[in-house]
Amino acid sequence: MKLPPLKLSRKWLIFSVTATGTFMGTLDGGIVNIALPSMAKQFGANIENIQSVVSIYLLAVTCFLPVFGKLSDMYSRKKMYLGGFALFGVGSVLCSLAGNLPFMVFARALQGLGSSAMMANSQAIIAKAFSGKTRGRALGGIGAVVALGSLAGPAVGGFLIQHFGWPSVFWVNVPVCLIGIWRGLQIIPRFEPIQKMRMDIWGAVCFILASFAFLYALNEGPGKGWSSATILGAFAAAILFFGGFFMREKTAKTPFIGLSIFKIPAISYGYAVAVLGFMAIFCNSVLFPFYTTDILHIDAVQTGLLILPFPIALAVTSTVSGVLSERYPARIITTVGLGFIITGTLMFAFIGTSPSFFYIGLAQFIIGSGSGTFQVPNNNTVISAAPKNKLGIVSSVNALARNAGMIMGIALSVAVYAAVQSYFESAGLPHTQAFMHGYQAAMLFGAGAAFIGGIISTAR
């Protein structure tokens, strides 16, 4: 049975449900990062161990995105999305009750699975509800919601932890989940599944294991050492399982993803641009706090204020980009956004040791503007090109490309920084000069990634 056309007011009600899930997931990320020191103190964990609370969440989200995308094509997209809401809520309750680190890691993995189910379906639900010009505006609104969640996370987290302790940062998710599920049951239509589609279990298992091994190696490589047995073993496992996945994709009657989607230029180019764009954006996310601490000698509050222009610009330009994508070709807007990212990243590459706060804020604002400008039309291009029977899998792989770009940007920028910094320190340069050489190399790496992304964007 075909879904009847939705009224515009109903479409924006559907948007409100997906925006609620997006806001909660983004808010949770910022809140949990603030809570890590308090958790570490209670659990008796060091920095290296407590980071697993963050990394297991990211790995669970990223590795299972295509699985939930495929399941949403096979079954009810509405039930899959709201099931993700419920699982995220259960994981939040368990996180708040955790009395030790292993249980917390388990609960965060459940949270990650719930977030993955929501993330895999949010863009697909918007794509089904909105069409034509209004779709770009709706996707731009989601980008603004992401920025608002990023803005609110540290402030809300700090208030909750100070007054109610770290478990409160997880309890706050529970009423949001209940409201989201209640409204979703009323508002989101039952989009018809693809009845003849089947899940290739072996293909899915190979993909999950390959993705987990590869992303684990990238995430842990800077800390454990790229030549350590653990990291080399993880890379070897990734190659082995990716090989098995590609062989399975070619021989299975109903392949897990279906490599044919990569033959659609709008999709394959869009994925590549997403990976490179997010690599460039996240090159500075870990190194910048060390720059402000080691070089500028300012505290965490001032560092947070210097980061603030990024999400502000992201919120504004995501909305504007959504409107512009209704009038101008997506590749032009996307390329302009990547140009902003290149400009801001180069400003950090040549920042020196005594920049003004205005200079830093301007660079953050330019990168945030580029992020908001490039994301919306790029996402719209990918989603609009998806075959109707593969909307869920295309949307989820698009989210996978975004998350993989984030992890790769952080890991590779840290690796570039460490290699260059170590070289100059061993050559006898003072720590400050060696740090700046490494920092500059990492930022140039990020600008290069955005430049390659811009070339691909113009070519599609």
PDB file of C-alpha atoms in Angstrom, residues 26-312:
ATOM      1  CA  THR A  26      24.689  15.116  20.031  1.00  0.00           C
ATOM      2  CA  LEU A  27      24.000  16.478  23.503  1.00  0.00           C
ATOM      3  CA  ASP A  28      24.973  13.153  25.073  1.00  0.00           C
ATOM      4  CA  GLY A  29      28.359  13.189  23.358  1.00  0.00           C
ATOM      5  CA  GLY A  30      29.283  16.567  24.830  1.00  0.00           C
ATOM      6  CA  ILE A  31      27.893  15.737  28.267  1.00  0.00           C
ATOM      7  CA  VAL A  32      29.721  12.414  28.598  1.00  0.00           C
ATOM      8  CA  ASN A  33      33.087  13.957  27.680  1.00  0.00           C
ATOM      9  CA  ILE A  34      32.673  16.436  30.537  1.00  0.00           C
ATOM     10  CA  ALA A  35      31.808  13.576  32.934  1.00  0.00           C
ATOM     11  CA  LEU A  36      34.886  11.447  32.180  1.00  0.00           C
ATOM     12  CA  PRO A  37      37.127  12.831  34.980  1.00  0.00           C
ATOM     13  CA  SER A  38      34.412  12.200  37.595  1.00  0.00           C
ATOM     14  CA  MET A  39      33.842   8.659  36.311  1.00  0.00           C
ATOM     15  CA  ALA A  40      37.582   7.935  36.294  1.00  0.00           C
ATOM     16  CA  LYS A  41      37.863   9.046  39.914  1.00  0.00           C
ATOM     17  CA  GLN A  42      34.992   6.816  41.062  1.00  0.00           C
ATOM     18  CA  PHE A  43      36.064   3.778  39.021  1.00  0.00           C
ATOM     19  CA  GLY A  44      39.757   4.176  39.851  1.00  0.00           C
ATOM     20  CA  ALA A  45      40.605   4.347  36.129  1.00  0.00           C
ATOM     21  CA  ASN A  46      43.340   6.278  34.339  1.00  0.00           C
ATOM     22  CA  ILE A  47      42.922   8.409  31.193  1.00  0.00           C
ATOM     23  CA  GLU A  48      43.782   5.554  28.822  1.00  0.00           C
ATOM     24  CA  ASN A  49      41.174   3.250  30.381  1.00  0.00           C
ATOM     25  CA  ILE A  50      38.349   5.764  30.799  1.00  0.00           C
ATOM     26  CA  GLN A  51      38.605   6.722  27.112  1.00  0.00           C
ATOM     27  CA  SER A  52      37.034   3.337  26.334  1.00  0.00           C
ATOM     28  CA  VAL A  53      33.736   4.858  27.517  1.00  0.00           C
ATOM     29  CA  VAL A  54      33.889   7.139  24.469  1.00  0.00           C
ATOM     30  CA  SER A  55      35.562   4.815  21.962  1.00  0.00           C
ATOM     31  CA  ILE A  56      33.203   1.839  22.469  1.00  0.00           C
ATOM     32  CA  TYR A  57      30.246   4.147  21.830  1.00  0.00           C
ATOM     33  CA  LEU A  58      31.759   5.464  18.578  1.00  0.00           C
ATOM     34  CA  LEU A  59      32.693   1.972  17.422  1.00  0.00           C
ATOM     35  CA  ALA A  60      29.213   0.581  18.130  1.00  0.00           C
ATOM     36  CA  VAL A  61      27.553   3.484  16.322  1.00  0.00           C
ATOM     37  CA  THR A  62      29.765   3.299  13.259  1.00  0.00           C
ATOM     38  CA  CYS A  63      30.083  -0.458  12.747  1.00  0.00           C
ATOM     39  CA  PHE A  64      26.349  -1.208  12.937  1.00  0.00           C
ATOM     40  CA  LEU A  65      25.037   1.663  10.792  1.00  0.00           C
ATOM     41  CA  PRO A  66      24.682  -0.418   7.592  1.00  0.00           C
ATOM     42  CA  VAL A  67      23.075  -3.265   9.556  1.00  0.00           C
ATOM     43  CA  PHE A  68      20.292  -1.046  10.859  1.00  0.00           C
ATOM     44  CA  GLY A  69      19.977   0.614   7.466  1.00  0.00           C
ATOM     45  CA  LYS A  70      19.453  -2.770   5.831  1.00  0.00           C
ATOM     46  CA  LEU A  71      16.981  -3.880   8.499  1.00  0.00           C
ATOM     47  CA  SER A  72      14.983  -0.677   8.025  1.00  0.00           C
ATOM     48  CA  ASP A  73      14.675  -1.427   4.295  1.00  0.00           C
ATOM     49  CA  MET A  74      13.489  -4.954   5.136  1.00  0.00           C
ATOM     50  CA  TYR A  75      11.162  -4.149   8.017  1.00  0.00           C
ATOM     51  CA  SER A  76       9.413  -1.108   9.452  1.00  0.00           C
ATOM     52  CA  ARG A  77      11.613   1.992   9.346  1.00  0.00           C
ATOM     53  CA  LYS A  78       9.401   3.510  12.051  1.00  0.00           C
ATOM     54  CA  LYS A  79       9.850   0.550  14.412  1.00  0.00           C
ATOM     55  CA  MET A  80      13.594   0.454  13.780  1.00  0.00           C
ATOM     56  CA  TYR A  81      13.994   4.160  14.581  1.00  0.00           C
ATOM     57  CA  LEU A  82      11.813   4.056  17.701  1.00  0.00           C
ATOM     58  CA  GLY A  83      13.497   0.813  18.772  1.00  0.00           C
ATOM     59  CA  GLY A  84      16.776   2.733  18.644  1.00  0.00           C
ATOM     60  CA  PHE A  85      15.219   5.358  20.900  1.00  0.00           C
ATOM     61  CA  ALA A  86      14.201   2.648  23.378  1.00  0.00           C
ATOM     62  CA  LEU A  87      17.609   0.932  23.333  1.00  0.00           C
ATOM     63  CA  PHE A  88      19.349   4.268  23.856  1.00  0.00           C
ATOM     64  CA  GLY A  89      17.100   4.889  26.859  1.00  0.00           C
ATOM     65  CA  VAL A  90      17.811   1.455  28.365  1.00  0.00           C
ATOM     66  CA  GLY A  91      21.524   1.991  27.843  1.00  0.00           C
ATOM     67  CA  SER A  92      21.272   5.388  29.553  1.00  0.00           C
ATOM     68  CA  VAL A  93      19.604   3.853  32.627  1.00  0.00           C
ATOM     69  CA  LEU A  94      22.296   1.162  32.834  1.00  0.00           C
ATOM     70  CA  CYS A  95      25.046   3.777  32.442  1.00  0.00           C
ATOM     71  CA  SER A  96      23.646   5.764  35.375  1.00  0.00           C
ATOM     72  CA  LEU A  97      23.641   2.603  37.538  1.00  0.00           C
ATOM     73  CA  ALA A  98      27.157   1.469  36.568  1.00  0.00           C
ATOM     74  CA  GLY A  99      29.405   0.742  39.531  1.00  0.00           C
ATOM     75  CA  ASN A 100      32.545  -0.219  37.627  1.00  0.00           C
ATOM     76  CA  LEU A 101      34.226   0.458  34.297  1.00  0.00           C
ATOM     77  CA  PRO A 102      33.447  -2.879  32.525  1.00  0.00           C
ATOM     78  CA  PHE A 103      29.716  -2.480  33.197  1.00  0.00           C
ATOM     79  CA  MET A 104      29.869   1.141  32.020  1.00  0.00           C
ATOM     80  CA  VAL A 105      31.557   0.063  28.770  1.00  0.00           C
ATOM     81  CA  PHE A 106      28.821  -2.563  28.240  1.00  0.00           C
ATOM     82  CA  ALA A 107      26.079   0.014  28.869  1.00  0.00           C
ATOM     83  CA  ARG A 108      27.735   2.524  26.524  1.00  0.00           C
ATOM     84  CA  ALA A 109      27.856  -0.139  23.817  1.00  0.00           C
ATOM     85  CA  LEU A 110      24.068  -0.535  24.177  1.00  0.00           C
ATOM     86  CA  GLN A 111      23.702   3.228  23.938  1.00  0.00           C
ATOM     87  CA  GLY A 112      25.823   3.161  20.782  1.00  0.00           C
ATOM     88  CA  LEU A 113      23.624   0.484  19.215  1.00  0.00           C
ATOM     89  CA  GLY A 114      20.522   2.553  19.952  1.00  0.00           C
ATOM     90  CA  SER A 115      22.118   5.685  18.542  1.00  0.00           C
ATOM     91  CA  SER A 116      23.209   3.737  15.456  1.00  0.00           C
ATOM     92  CA  ALA A 117      19.623   2.592  14.798  1.00  0.00           C
ATOM     93  CA  MET A 118      18.395   6.184  15.054  1.00  0.00           C
ATOM     94  CA  MET A 119      21.226   7.627  12.980  1.00  0.00           C
ATOM     95  CA  ALA A 120      20.782   5.033  10.230  1.00  0.00           C
ATOM     96  CA  ASN A 121      17.139   5.997   9.803  1.00  0.00           C
ATOM     97  CA  SER A 122      16.860   9.715  10.564  1.00  0.00           C
ATOM     98  CA  GLN A 123      17.933  10.940   7.112  1.00  0.00           C
ATOM     99  CA  ALA A 124      15.946   8.185   5.414  1.00  0.00           C
ATOM    100  CA  ILE A 125      12.772   9.185   7.309  1.00  0.00           C
ATOM    101  CA  ILE A 126      13.282  12.816   6.292  1.00  0.00           C
ATOM    102  CA  ALA A 127      13.904  11.734   2.697  1.00  0.00           C
ATOM    103  CA  LYS A 128      10.614   9.780   2.696  1.00  0.00           C
ATOM    104  CA  ALA A 129       8.655  12.604   4.329  1.00  0.00           C
ATOM    105  CA  PHE A 130      10.152  15.504   2.345  1.00  0.00           C
ATOM    106  CA  SER A 131      10.743  15.728  -1.377  1.00  0.00           C
ATOM    107  CA  GLY A 132      12.074  18.249  -3.853  1.00  0.00           C
ATOM    108  CA  LYS A 133      13.183  21.616  -2.564  1.00  0.00           C
ATOM    109  CA  THR A 134      11.881  21.221   0.981  1.00  0.00           C
ATOM    110  CA  ARG A 135      14.177  18.247   1.599  1.00  0.00           C
ATOM    111  CA  GLY A 136      17.274  20.451   1.579  1.00  0.00           C
ATOM    112  CA  ARG A 137      15.676  22.791   4.091  1.00  0.00           C
ATOM    113  CA  ALA A 138      14.802  19.864   6.387  1.00  0.00           C
ATOM    114  CA  LEU A 139      18.332  18.438   6.192  1.00  0.00           C
ATOM    115  CA  GLY A 140      19.674  21.910   6.936  1.00  0.00           C
ATOM    116  CA  GLY A 141      17.473  22.011  10.020  1.00  0.00           C
ATOM    117  CA  ILE A 142      19.010  18.742  11.230  1.00  0.00           C
ATOM    118  CA  GLY A 143      22.454  20.310  10.816  1.00  0.00           C
ATOM    119  CA  ALA A 144      21.341  23.228  12.986  1.00  0.00           C
ATOM    120  CA  VAL A 145      20.057  20.793  15.629  1.00  0.00           C
ATOM    121  CA  VAL A 146      23.466  19.059  15.681  1.00  0.00           C
ATOM    122  CA  ALA A 147      25.101  22.424  16.309  1.00  0.00           C
ATOM    123  CA  LEU A 148      22.667  23.296  19.107  1.00  0.00           C
ATOM    124  CA  GLY A 149      23.350  19.931  20.766  1.00  0.00           C
ATOM    125  CA  SER A 150      27.082  20.599  20.544  1.00  0.00           C
ATOM    126  CA  LEU A 151      26.573  24.040  22.092  1.00  0.00           C
ATOM    127  CA  ALA A 152      24.400  22.812  24.950  1.00  0.00           C
ATOM    128  CA  GLY A 153      26.371  19.659  25.821  1.00  0.00           C
ATOM    129  CA  PRO A 154      29.295  21.096  27.811  1.00  0.00           C
ATOM    130  CA  ALA A 155      27.142  23.662  29.646  1.00  0.00           C
ATOM    131  CA  VAL A 156      24.384  21.204  30.570  1.00  0.00           C
ATOM    132  CA  GLY A 157      26.938  18.544  31.510  1.00  0.00           C
ATOM    133  CA  GLY A 158      28.865  20.880  33.776  1.00  0.00           C
ATOM    134  CA  PHE A 159      25.694  21.991  35.591  1.00  0.00           C
ATOM    135  CA  LEU A 160      24.381  18.438  36.091  1.00  0.00           C
ATOM    136  CA  ILE A 161      27.705  17.033  37.307  1.00  0.00           C
ATOM    137  CA  GLN A 162      28.290  19.895  39.732  1.00  0.00           C
ATOM    138  CA  HIS A 163      24.828  19.666  41.311  1.00  0.00           C
ATOM    139  CA  PHE A 164      23.744  16.035  40.880  1.00  0.00           C
ATOM    140  CA  GLY A 165      26.849  13.955  40.098  1.00  0.00           C
ATOM    141  CA  TRP A 166      27.895  12.200  36.891  1.00  0.00           C
ATOM    142  CA  PRO A 167      24.990   9.637  36.800  1.00  0.00           C
ATOM    143  CA  SER A 168      22.616  12.558  36.146  1.00  0.00           C
ATOM    144  CA  VAL A 169      24.093  13.088  32.673  1.00  0.00           C
ATOM    145  CA  PHE A 170      22.578   9.741  31.689  1.00  0.00           C
ATOM    146  CA  TRP A 171      19.289  10.078  33.587  1.00  0.00           C
ATOM    147  CA  VAL A 172      18.524  13.235  31.610  1.00  0.00           C
ATOM    148  CA  ASN A 173      18.214  11.101  28.444  1.00  0.00           C
ATOM    149  CA  VAL A 174      15.373   8.972  29.844  1.00  0.00           C
ATOM    150  CA  PRO A 175      12.494  11.497  29.681  1.00  0.00           C
ATOM    151  CA  VAL A 176      13.684  12.641  26.238  1.00  0.00           C
ATOM    152  CA  CYS A 177      13.573   9.028  25.011  1.00  0.00           C
ATOM    153  CA  LEU A 178      10.087   8.503  26.438  1.00  0.00           C
ATOM    154  CA  ILE A 179       8.785  11.684  24.803  1.00  0.00           C
ATOM    155  CA  GLY A 180      10.460  10.795  21.504  1.00  0.00           C
ATOM    156  CA  ILE A 181       8.934   7.307  21.460  1.00  0.00           C
ATOM    157  CA  TRP A 182       5.481   8.610  22.441  1.00  0.00           C
ATOM    158  CA  ARG A 183       5.481  11.317  19.755  1.00  0.00           C
ATOM    159  CA  GLY A 184       7.034   9.011  17.175  1.00  0.00           C
ATOM    160  CA  LEU A 185       4.294   6.415  17.603  1.00  0.00           C
ATOM    161  CA  GLN A 186       1.722   9.121  16.912  1.00  0.00           C
ATOM    162  CA  ILE A 187       3.449  11.055  14.140  1.00  0.00           C
ATOM    163  CA  ILE A 188       5.821   8.918  12.056  1.00  0.00           C
ATOM    164  CA  PRO A 189       3.952   7.014   9.307  1.00  0.00           C
ATOM    165  CA  ARG A 190       4.488   3.308   8.771  1.00  0.00           C
ATOM    166  CA  PHE A 191       6.682   3.468   5.684  1.00  0.00           C
ATOM    167  CA  GLU A 192       6.269   0.295   3.655  1.00  0.00           C
ATOM    168  CA  PRO A 193       9.276  -2.097   3.837  1.00  0.00           C
ATOM    169  CA  ILE A 194      10.780  -3.913   0.859  1.00  0.00           C
ATOM    170  CA  GLN A 195       9.156  -7.317   1.291  1.00  0.00           C
ATOM    171  CA  LYS A 196      11.444  -9.338  -1.007  1.00  0.00           C
ATOM    172  CA  MET A 197      14.692  -8.120   0.557  1.00  0.00           C
ATOM    173  CA  ARG A 198      16.799 -10.479   2.685  1.00  0.00           C
ATOM    174  CA  MET A 199      19.779 -10.007   4.999  1.00  0.00           C
ATOM    175  CA  ASP A 200      23.055 -11.687   4.034  1.00  0.00           C
ATOM    176  CA  ILE A 201      24.213 -12.680   7.527  1.00  0.00           C
ATOM    177  CA  TRP A 202      27.773 -13.659   6.552  1.00  0.00           C
ATOM    178  CA  GLY A 203      28.251 -10.444   4.604  1.00  0.00           C
ATOM    179  CA  ALA A 204      27.010  -8.436   7.589  1.00  0.00           C
ATOM    180  CA  VAL A 205      29.307 -10.282  10.018  1.00  0.00           C
ATOM    181  CA  CYS A 206      32.354  -9.747   7.787  1.00  0.00           C
ATOM    182  CA  PHE A 207      31.527  -6.057   7.395  1.00  0.00           C
ATOM    183  CA  ILE A 208      31.046  -5.489  11.140  1.00  0.00           C
ATOM    184  CA  LEU A 209      34.276  -7.294  12.072  1.00  0.00           C
ATOM    185  CA  ALA A 210      36.268  -5.556   9.337  1.00  0.00           C
ATOM    186  CA  SER A 211      34.950  -2.114  10.301  1.00  0.00           C
ATOM    187  CA  PHE A 212      35.513  -2.730  14.001  1.00  0.00           C
ATOM    188  CA  ALA A 213      39.094  -3.921  13.476  1.00  0.00           C
ATOM    189  CA  PHE A 214      39.976  -1.033  11.154  1.00  0.00           C
ATOM    190  CA  LEU A 215      38.406   1.717  13.268  1.00  0.00           C
ATOM    191  CA  TYR A 216      39.804   0.196  16.478  1.00  0.00           C
ATOM    192  CA  ALA A 217      43.299   0.258  14.981  1.00  0.00           C
ATOM    193  CA  LEU A 218      42.897   3.892  13.898  1.00  0.00           C
ATOM    194  CA  ASN A 219      41.451   4.933  17.255  1.00  0.00           C
ATOM    195  CA  GLU A 220      44.038   3.139  19.412  1.00  0.00           C
ATOM    196  CA  GLY A 221      47.063   3.475  17.119  1.00  0.00           C
ATOM    197  CA  PRO A 222      48.326   6.843  18.448  1.00  0.00           C
ATOM    198  CA  GLY A 223      48.274   5.558  22.053  1.00  0.00           C
ATOM    199  CA  LYS A 224      49.455   1.970  21.643  1.00  0.00           C
ATOM    200  CA  GLY A 225      51.926   2.675  18.832  1.00  0.00           C
ATOM    201  CA  TRP A 226      51.339   1.957  15.149  1.00  0.00           C
ATOM    202  CA  SER A 227      53.916  -0.831  15.143  1.00  0.00           C
ATOM    203  CA  SER A 228      52.540  -2.625  18.211  1.00  0.00           C
ATOM    204  CA  ALA A 229      51.357  -6.208  17.803  1.00  0.00           C
ATOM    205  CA  THR A 230      47.798  -5.259  18.767  1.00  0.00           C
ATOM    206  CA  ILE A 231      47.458  -2.552  16.118  1.00  0.00           C
ATOM    207  CA  LEU A 232      49.177  -4.549  13.376  1.00  0.00           C
ATOM    208  CA  GLY A 233      46.969  -7.520  14.234  1.00  0.00           C
ATOM    209  CA  ALA A 234      43.858  -5.320  14.039  1.00  0.00           C
ATOM    210  CA  PHE A 235      44.871  -3.989  10.608  1.00  0.00           C
ATOM    211  CA  ALA A 236      45.561  -7.551   9.416  1.00  0.00           C
ATOM    212  CA  ALA A 237      42.135  -8.665  10.669  1.00  0.00           C
ATOM    213  CA  ALA A 238      40.525  -5.710   8.891  1.00  0.00           C
ATOM    214  CA  ILE A 239      42.148  -6.680   5.585  1.00  0.00           C
ATOM    215  CA  LEU A 240      41.119 -10.309   6.032  1.00  0.00           C
ATOM    216  CA  PHE A 241      37.476  -9.550   6.844  1.00  0.00           C
ATOM    217  CA  PHE A 242      37.148  -6.827   4.204  1.00  0.00           C
ATOM    218  CA  GLY A 243      38.418  -9.372   1.674  1.00  0.00           C
ATOM    219  CA  GLY A 244      35.784 -11.831   2.849  1.00  0.00           C
ATOM    220  CA  PHE A 245      33.130  -9.124   2.655  1.00  0.00           C
ATOM    221  CA  PHE A 246      33.932  -8.185  -0.951  1.00  0.00           C
ATOM    222  CA  MET A 247      33.998 -11.846  -2.028  1.00  0.00           C
ATOM    223  CA  ARG A 248      30.634 -12.373  -0.347  1.00  0.00           C
ATOM    224  CA  GLU A 249      29.171  -9.261  -2.000  1.00  0.00           C
ATOM    225  CA  LYS A 250      30.056 -10.660  -5.438  1.00  0.00           C
ATOM    226  CA  THR A 251      28.657 -14.139  -4.845  1.00  0.00           C
ATOM    227  CA  ALA A 252      25.628 -13.667  -2.551  1.00  0.00           C
ATOM    228  CA  LYS A 253      22.160 -13.710  -4.148  1.00  0.00           C
ATOM    229  CA  THR A 254      21.088 -10.873  -1.863  1.00  0.00           C
ATOM    230  CA  PRO A 255      24.279  -8.962  -0.941  1.00  0.00           C
ATOM    231  CA  PHE A 256      24.417  -7.130   2.380  1.00  0.00           C
ATOM    232  CA  ILE A 257      25.059  -3.662   0.937  1.00  0.00           C
ATOM    233  CA  GLY A 258      25.093  -4.191  -2.814  1.00  0.00           C
ATOM    234  CA  LEU A 259      28.188  -2.665  -4.379  1.00  0.00           C
ATOM    235  CA  SER A 260      26.055  -1.459  -7.270  1.00  0.00           C
ATOM    236  CA  ILE A 261      25.174   1.671  -5.264  1.00  0.00           C
ATOM    237  CA  PHE A 262      28.792   2.787  -5.632  1.00  0.00           C
ATOM    238  CA  LYS A 263      28.321   2.808  -9.409  1.00  0.00           C
ATOM    239  CA  ILE A 264      25.952   5.774  -8.983  1.00  0.00           C
ATOM    240  CA  PRO A 265      28.294   8.797  -9.241  1.00  0.00           C
ATOM    241  CA  ALA A 266      26.234  11.051  -6.957  1.00  0.00           C
ATOM    242  CA  ILE A 267      26.468   8.454  -4.191  1.00  0.00           C
ATOM    243  CA  SER A 268      30.100   7.372  -4.536  1.00  0.00           C
ATOM    244  CA  TYR A 269      31.338  10.959  -4.963  1.00  0.00           C
ATOM    245  CA  GLY A 270      29.183  12.078  -2.035  1.00  0.00           C
ATOM    246  CA  TYR A 271      30.625   9.377   0.229  1.00  0.00           C
ATOM    247  CA  ALA A 272      34.185  10.341  -0.707  1.00  0.00           C
ATOM    248  CA  VAL A 273      33.511  14.035  -0.077  1.00  0.00           C
ATOM    249  CA  ALA A 274      31.929  13.206   3.309  1.00  0.00           C
ATOM    250  CA  VAL A 275      34.950  11.182   4.459  1.00  0.00           C
ATOM    251  CA  LEU A 276      37.476  13.812   3.382  1.00  0.00           C
ATOM    252  CA  GLY A 277      35.428  16.751   4.642  1.00  0.00           C
ATOM    253  CA  PHE A 278      34.992  15.292   8.114  1.00  0.00           C
ATOM    254  CA  MET A 279      38.638  14.238   8.202  1.00  0.00           C
ATOM    255  CA  ALA A 280      39.593  17.876   7.686  1.00  0.00           C
ATOM    256  CA  ILE A 281      37.076  19.203  10.232  1.00  0.00           C
ATOM    257  CA  PHE A 282      38.188  16.840  13.008  1.00  0.00           C
ATOM    258  CA  CYS A 283      41.952  17.236  12.480  1.00  0.00           C
ATOM    259  CA  ASN A 284      41.953  20.020  15.064  1.00  0.00           C
ATOM    260  CA  SER A 285      39.494  18.575  17.577  1.00  0.00           C
ATOM    261  CA  VAL A 286      42.076  16.773  19.755  1.00  0.00           C
ATOM    262  CA  LEU A 287      45.160  18.922  19.078  1.00  0.00           C
ATOM    263  CA  PHE A 288      43.561  22.333  19.679  1.00  0.00           C
ATOM    264  CA  PRO A 289      43.091  21.882  23.472  1.00  0.00           C
ATOM    265  CA  PHE A 290      46.752  20.867  23.754  1.00  0.00           C
ATOM    266  CA  TYR A 291      47.727  23.963  21.736  1.00  0.00           C
ATOM    267  CA  THR A 292      45.779  26.247  24.079  1.00  0.00           C
ATOM    268  CA  THR A 293      47.195  24.503  27.172  1.00  0.00           C
ATOM    269  CA  ASP A 294      50.850  23.999  26.171  1.00  0.00           C
ATOM    270  CA  ILE A 295      51.405  27.069  23.983  1.00  0.00           C
ATOM    271  CA  LEU A 296      48.860  29.717  25.029  1.00  0.00           C
ATOM    272  CA  HIS A 297      48.694  28.571  28.692  1.00  0.00           C
ATOM    273  CA  ILE A 298      44.967  29.235  29.091  1.00  0.00           C
ATOM    274  CA  ASP A 299      42.429  27.223  31.087  1.00  0.00           C
ATOM    275  CA  ALA A 300      39.628  24.901  30.002  1.00  0.00           C
ATOM    276  CA  VAL A 301      36.920  27.572  30.288  1.00  0.00           C
ATOM    277  CA  GLN A 302      38.766  29.917  27.916  1.00  0.00           C
ATOM    278  CA  THR A 303      39.432  27.026  25.544  1.00  0.00           C
ATOM    279  CA  GLY A 304      35.715  26.231  25.491  1.00  0.00           C
ATOM    280  CA  LEU A 305      34.901  29.848  24.665  1.00  0.00           C
ATOM    281  CA  LEU A 306      37.397  29.776  21.783  1.00  0.00           C
ATOM    282  CA  ILE A 307      35.683  26.655  20.378  1.00  0.00           C
ATOM    283  CA  LEU A 308      32.228  28.253  20.685  1.00  0.00           C
ATOM    284  CA  PRO A 309      32.275  30.096  17.307  1.00  0.00           C
ATOM    285  CA  PHE A 310      32.418  26.733  15.495  1.00  0.00           C
ATOM    286  CA  PRO A 311      28.989  25.375  16.557  1.00  0.00           C
ATOM    287  CA  ILE A 312      27.437  28.871  16.275  1.00  0.00           C
TER     288      ILE A 312
END
